[in-house]
Short mmCIF file of C-alpha atoms and ligand atoms in Angstrom, two decimals:
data_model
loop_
_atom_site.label_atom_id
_atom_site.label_comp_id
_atom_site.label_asym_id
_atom_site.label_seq_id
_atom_site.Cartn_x
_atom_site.Cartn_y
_atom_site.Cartn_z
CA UNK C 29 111.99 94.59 78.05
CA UNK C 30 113.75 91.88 75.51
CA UNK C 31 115.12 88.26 76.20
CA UNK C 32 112.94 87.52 78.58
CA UNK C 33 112.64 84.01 79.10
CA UNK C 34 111.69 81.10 81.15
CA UNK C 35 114.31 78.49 82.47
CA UNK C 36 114.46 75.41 84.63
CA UNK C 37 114.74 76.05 88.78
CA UNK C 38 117.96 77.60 89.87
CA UNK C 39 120.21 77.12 93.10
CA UNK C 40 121.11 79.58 95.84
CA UNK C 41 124.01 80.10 94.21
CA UNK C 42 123.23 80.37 90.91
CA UNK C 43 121.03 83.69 91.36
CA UNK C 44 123.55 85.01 94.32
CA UNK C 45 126.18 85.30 91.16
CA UNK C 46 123.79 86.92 89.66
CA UNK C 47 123.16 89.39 92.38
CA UNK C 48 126.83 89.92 92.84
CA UNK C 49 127.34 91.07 89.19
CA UNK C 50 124.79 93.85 89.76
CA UNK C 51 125.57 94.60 93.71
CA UNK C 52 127.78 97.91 92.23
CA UNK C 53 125.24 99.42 89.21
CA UNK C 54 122.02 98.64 91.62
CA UNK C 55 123.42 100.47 94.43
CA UNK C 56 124.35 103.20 91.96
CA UNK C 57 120.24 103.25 90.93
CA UNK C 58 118.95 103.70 94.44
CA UNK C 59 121.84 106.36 95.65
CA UNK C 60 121.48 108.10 92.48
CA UNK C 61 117.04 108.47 93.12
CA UNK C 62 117.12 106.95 89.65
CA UNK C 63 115.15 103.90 90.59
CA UNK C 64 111.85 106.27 90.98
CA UNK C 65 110.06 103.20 92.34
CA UNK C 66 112.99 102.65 95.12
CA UNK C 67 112.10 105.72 96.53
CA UNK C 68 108.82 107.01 95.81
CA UNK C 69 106.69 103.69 95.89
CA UNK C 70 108.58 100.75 97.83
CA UNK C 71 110.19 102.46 100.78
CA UNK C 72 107.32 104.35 101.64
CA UNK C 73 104.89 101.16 101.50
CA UNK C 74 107.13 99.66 103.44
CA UNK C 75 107.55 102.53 106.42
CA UNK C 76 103.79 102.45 106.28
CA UNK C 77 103.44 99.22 107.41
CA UNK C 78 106.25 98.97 110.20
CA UNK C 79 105.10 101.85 111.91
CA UNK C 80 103.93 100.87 115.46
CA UNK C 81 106.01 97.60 114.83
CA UNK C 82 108.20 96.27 117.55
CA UNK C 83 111.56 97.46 116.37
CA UNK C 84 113.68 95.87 118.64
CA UNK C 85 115.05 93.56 116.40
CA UNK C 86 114.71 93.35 112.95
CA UNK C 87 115.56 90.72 110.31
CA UNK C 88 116.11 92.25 106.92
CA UNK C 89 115.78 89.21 104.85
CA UNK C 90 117.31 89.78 101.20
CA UNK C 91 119.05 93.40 101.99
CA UNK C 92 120.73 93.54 98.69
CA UNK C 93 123.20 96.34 98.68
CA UNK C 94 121.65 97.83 102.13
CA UNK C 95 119.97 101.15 101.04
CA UNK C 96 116.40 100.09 102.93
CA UNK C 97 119.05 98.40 105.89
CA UNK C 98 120.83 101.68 106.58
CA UNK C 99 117.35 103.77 107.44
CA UNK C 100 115.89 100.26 109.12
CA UNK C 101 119.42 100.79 111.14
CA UNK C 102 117.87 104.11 112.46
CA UNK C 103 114.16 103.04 113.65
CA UNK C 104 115.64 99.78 114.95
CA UNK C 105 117.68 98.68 117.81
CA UNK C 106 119.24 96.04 115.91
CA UNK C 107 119.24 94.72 112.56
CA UNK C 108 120.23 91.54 111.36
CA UNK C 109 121.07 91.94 107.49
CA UNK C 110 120.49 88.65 105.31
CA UNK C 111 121.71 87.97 101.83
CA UNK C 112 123.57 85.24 99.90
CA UNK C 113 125.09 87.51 97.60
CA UNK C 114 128.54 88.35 98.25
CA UNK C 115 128.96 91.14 96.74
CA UNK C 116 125.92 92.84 97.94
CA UNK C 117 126.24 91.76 101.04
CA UNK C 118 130.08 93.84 100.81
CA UNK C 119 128.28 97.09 99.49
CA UNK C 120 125.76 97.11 102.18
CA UNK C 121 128.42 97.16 104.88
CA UNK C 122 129.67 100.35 103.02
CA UNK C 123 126.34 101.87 103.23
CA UNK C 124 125.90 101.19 106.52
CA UNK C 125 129.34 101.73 107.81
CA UNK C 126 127.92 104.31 110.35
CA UNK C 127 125.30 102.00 111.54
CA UNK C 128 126.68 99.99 114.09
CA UNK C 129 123.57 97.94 115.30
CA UNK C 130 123.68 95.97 112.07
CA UNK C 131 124.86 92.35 111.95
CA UNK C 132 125.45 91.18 108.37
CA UNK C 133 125.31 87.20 107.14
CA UNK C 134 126.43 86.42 104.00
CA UNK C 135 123.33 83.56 103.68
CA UNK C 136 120.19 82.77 102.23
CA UNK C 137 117.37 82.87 105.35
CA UNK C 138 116.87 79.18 104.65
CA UNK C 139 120.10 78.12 104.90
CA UNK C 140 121.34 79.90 108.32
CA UNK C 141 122.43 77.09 110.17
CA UNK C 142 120.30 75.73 113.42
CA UNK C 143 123.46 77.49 115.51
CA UNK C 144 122.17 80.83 114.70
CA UNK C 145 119.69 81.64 117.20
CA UNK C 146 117.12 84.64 116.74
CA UNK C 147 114.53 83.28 118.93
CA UNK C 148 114.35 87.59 120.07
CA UNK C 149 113.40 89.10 116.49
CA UNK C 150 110.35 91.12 117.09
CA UNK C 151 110.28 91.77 113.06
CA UNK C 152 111.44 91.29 109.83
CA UNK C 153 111.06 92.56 106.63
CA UNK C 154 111.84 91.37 102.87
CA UNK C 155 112.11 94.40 100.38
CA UNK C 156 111.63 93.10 96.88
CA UNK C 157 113.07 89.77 97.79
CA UNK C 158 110.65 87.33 98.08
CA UNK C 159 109.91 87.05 94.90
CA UNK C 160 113.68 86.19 94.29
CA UNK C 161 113.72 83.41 96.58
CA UNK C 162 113.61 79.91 95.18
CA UNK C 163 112.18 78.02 97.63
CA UNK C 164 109.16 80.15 99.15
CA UNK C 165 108.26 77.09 101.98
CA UNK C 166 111.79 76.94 102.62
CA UNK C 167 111.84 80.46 103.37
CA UNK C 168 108.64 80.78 105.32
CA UNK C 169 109.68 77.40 107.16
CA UNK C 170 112.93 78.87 108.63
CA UNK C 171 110.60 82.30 108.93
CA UNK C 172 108.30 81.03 111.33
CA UNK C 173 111.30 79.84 113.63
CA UNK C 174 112.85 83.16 114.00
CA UNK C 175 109.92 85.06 114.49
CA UNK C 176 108.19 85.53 118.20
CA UNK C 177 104.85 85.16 118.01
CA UNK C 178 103.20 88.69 117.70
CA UNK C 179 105.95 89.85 115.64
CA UNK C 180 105.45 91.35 112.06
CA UNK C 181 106.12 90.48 108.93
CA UNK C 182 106.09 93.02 106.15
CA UNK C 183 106.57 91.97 102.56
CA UNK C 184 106.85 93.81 99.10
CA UNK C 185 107.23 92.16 95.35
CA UNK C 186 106.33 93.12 92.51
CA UNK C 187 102.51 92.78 91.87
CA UNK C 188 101.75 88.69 91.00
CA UNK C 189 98.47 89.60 88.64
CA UNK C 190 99.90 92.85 87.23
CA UNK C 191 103.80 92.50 86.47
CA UNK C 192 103.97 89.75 83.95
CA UNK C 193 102.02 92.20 81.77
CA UNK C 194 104.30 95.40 82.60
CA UNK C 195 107.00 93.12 82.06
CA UNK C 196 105.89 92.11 78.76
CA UNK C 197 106.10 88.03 79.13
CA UNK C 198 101.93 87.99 80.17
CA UNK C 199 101.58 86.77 76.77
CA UNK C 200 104.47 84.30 75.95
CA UNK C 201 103.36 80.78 75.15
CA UNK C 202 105.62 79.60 78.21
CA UNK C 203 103.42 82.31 80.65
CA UNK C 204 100.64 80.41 83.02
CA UNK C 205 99.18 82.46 85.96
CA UNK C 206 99.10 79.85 88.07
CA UNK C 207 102.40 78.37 87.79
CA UNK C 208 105.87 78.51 89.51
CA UNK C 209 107.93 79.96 86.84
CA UNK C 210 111.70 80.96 87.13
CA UNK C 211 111.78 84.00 84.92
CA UNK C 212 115.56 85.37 83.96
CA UNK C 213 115.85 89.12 82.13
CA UNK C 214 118.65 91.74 81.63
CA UNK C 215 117.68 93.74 85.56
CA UNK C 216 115.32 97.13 84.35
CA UNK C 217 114.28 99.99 85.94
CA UNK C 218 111.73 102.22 84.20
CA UNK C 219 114.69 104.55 83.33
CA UNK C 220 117.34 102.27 82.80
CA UNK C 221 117.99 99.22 81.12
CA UNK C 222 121.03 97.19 82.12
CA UNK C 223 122.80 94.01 80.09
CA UNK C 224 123.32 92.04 83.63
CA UNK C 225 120.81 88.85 83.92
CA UNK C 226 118.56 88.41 86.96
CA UNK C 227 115.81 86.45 88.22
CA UNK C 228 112.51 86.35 89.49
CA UNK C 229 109.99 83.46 90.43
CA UNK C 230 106.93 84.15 88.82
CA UNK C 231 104.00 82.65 91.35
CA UNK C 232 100.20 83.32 91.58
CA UNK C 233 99.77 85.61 94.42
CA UNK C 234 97.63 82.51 96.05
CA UNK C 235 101.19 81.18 96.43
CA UNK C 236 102.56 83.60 98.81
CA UNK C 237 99.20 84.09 101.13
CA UNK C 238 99.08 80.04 101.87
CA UNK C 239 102.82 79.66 102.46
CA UNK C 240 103.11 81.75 105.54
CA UNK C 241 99.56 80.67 106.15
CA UNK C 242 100.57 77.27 106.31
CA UNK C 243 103.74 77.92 109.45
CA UNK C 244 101.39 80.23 111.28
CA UNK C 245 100.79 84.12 109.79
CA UNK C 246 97.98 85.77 109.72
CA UNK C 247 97.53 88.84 106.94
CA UNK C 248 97.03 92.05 108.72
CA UNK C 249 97.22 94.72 106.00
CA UNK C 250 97.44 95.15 102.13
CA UNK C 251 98.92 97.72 99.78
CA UNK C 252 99.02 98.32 95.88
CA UNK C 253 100.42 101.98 95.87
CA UNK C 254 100.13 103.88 92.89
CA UNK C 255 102.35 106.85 92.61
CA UNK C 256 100.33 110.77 92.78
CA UNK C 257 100.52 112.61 89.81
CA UNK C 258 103.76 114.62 90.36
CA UNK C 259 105.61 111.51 90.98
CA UNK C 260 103.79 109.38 87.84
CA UNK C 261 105.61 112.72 85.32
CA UNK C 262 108.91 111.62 86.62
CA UNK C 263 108.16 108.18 84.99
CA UNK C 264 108.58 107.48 80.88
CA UNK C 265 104.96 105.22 80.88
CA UNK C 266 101.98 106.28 82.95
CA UNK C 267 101.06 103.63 85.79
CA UNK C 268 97.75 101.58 84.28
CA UNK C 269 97.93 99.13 87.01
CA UNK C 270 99.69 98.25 90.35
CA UNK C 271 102.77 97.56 89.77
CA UNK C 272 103.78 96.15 93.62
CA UNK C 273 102.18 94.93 96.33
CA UNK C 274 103.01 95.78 99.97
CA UNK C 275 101.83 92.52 102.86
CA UNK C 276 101.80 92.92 106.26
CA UNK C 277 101.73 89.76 108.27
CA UNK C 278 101.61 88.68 112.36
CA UNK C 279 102.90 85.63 113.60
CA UNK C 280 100.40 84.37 115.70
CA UNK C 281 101.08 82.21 119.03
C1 LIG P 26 115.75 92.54 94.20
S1 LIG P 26 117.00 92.31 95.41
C2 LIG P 26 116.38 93.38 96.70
C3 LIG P 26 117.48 93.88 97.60
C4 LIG P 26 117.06 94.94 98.62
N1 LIG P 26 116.13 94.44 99.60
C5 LIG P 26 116.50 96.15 97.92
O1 LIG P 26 115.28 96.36 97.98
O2 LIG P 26 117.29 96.87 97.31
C6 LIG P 26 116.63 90.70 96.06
C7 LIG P 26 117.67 90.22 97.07
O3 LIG P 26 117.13 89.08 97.78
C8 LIG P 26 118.19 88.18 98.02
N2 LIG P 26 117.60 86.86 98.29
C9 LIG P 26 117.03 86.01 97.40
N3 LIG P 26 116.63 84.89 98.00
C10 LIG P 26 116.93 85.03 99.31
C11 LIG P 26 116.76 84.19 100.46
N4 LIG P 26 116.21 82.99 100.32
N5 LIG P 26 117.20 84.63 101.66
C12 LIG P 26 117.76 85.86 101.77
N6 LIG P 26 117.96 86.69 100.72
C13 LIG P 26 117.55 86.28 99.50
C14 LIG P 26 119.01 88.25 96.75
O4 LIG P 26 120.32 87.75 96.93
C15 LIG P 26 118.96 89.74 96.42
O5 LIG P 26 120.06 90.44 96.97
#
């Protein structure tokens, strides 16, 4: 995937820019079915695990440009829509113009002030985001407040053991399994390659089980999909390995 590289921690802000300067071309990706992985591996993982959730409301934590938010919009009462980025955060009302049981906040989770109140969410889900958050306790911290107990959680990154290898850092001198690592690269899909920078935090898988552990969720369910055959064609390299993983969480208490 080329200049990929390690660099030191980053801010909220910092990777929102980032996010804003692809809001437009990543929206274009999903709309356009090009992001095969979108469509055919993520979203369905992710229905899959909500089903017999309580849908009343829903936090969509890290809804990007709103493509997952608009058809959460239609199995939810209400959605509340989180995001830092700007930008995204402008195409994703767009998207979900029709939807009006969506409340956007231009914010990271962690940072919503102690005036918003949510005490009512019944679930949330974070599509792809976790993994872009920069502080993971922070996160699960502000998390645990929100959510009722009994609610669900549902979770999907890319796969901890498998992506630094599909990525093609596994075996840079700076790479350690077991590390944090901030990890910035020009944002690729299997079928297209863009020049805009983005980043990821690289953490053992360990990481992400004992920080919602640790403010009171229990793991309920697991996925590593792997595409079926007709969908694997659509795709330039065949799939040797999972490359996401799909959580399921309930808050207990
Ligand atoms: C890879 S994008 C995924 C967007 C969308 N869920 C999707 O699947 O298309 C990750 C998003 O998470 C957001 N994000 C990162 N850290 C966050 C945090 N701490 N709280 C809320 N959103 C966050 C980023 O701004 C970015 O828009």
């Amino acid at each position: 995937m080329g200049q990929i590289r390690a660099v030191s921690s980053k801010t909220h802000s910092y990777l929102a820019k980032q996010w804003d300067e692809l809001a437009a071309e990543r929206h274009r990706q999903i709309a356009s079915g090009e992001d095969l992985s979108f469509t055919h591996v993520v979203v369905p993982s992710v229905r899959k695990l909500l089903a017999g959730a309580n849908n009343r409301v829903v936090l969509d934590i890290g809804c990007g440009t709103g493509d997952f938010t608009k058809e959460l919009a239609d199995a939810a009462q209400q959605v509340v829509a989180i995001d830092p980025s700007h930008e995204s955060i402008a195409v994703a009302r767009r998207v979900c113009r029709e939807a009006v049981n969506v409340r956007f906040i231009e914010s990271s989770l962690e940072e919503l002030g102690p005036q918003f109140r949510c005490e009512t969410a019944t679930a949330a889900v974070a599509v792809m985001s976790l993994m872009t958050a920069p502080d993971l306790d922070a996160l699960a911290n502000r998390l645990a407040q929100l959510l009722a107990g009994g609610s669900q959680f549902i979770a999907v990154l890319t796969h901890p053991c498998f992506w630094p290898r599909y990525s093609g850092y596994e075996r840079e001198p700076w790479f350690q399994y077991d590390a944090e690592i901030f990890v910035e690269a020009p944002f690729a899909i299997s079928r297209c390659r863009t020049d805009i920078q983005t980043t990821h935090i690289h953490r053992p898988l360990r990481r992400y089980l004992e920080a919602l552990s640790k403010v009171g969720f229990a793991l309920q369910a697991a996925l590593e999909p792997l595409p079926a055959a007709d969908i694997q064609s659509m795709y330039p390299n065949p799939w040797e390995f999972p490359r996401f993983i799909a959580l399921r969480w309930q808050k207990l208490g």
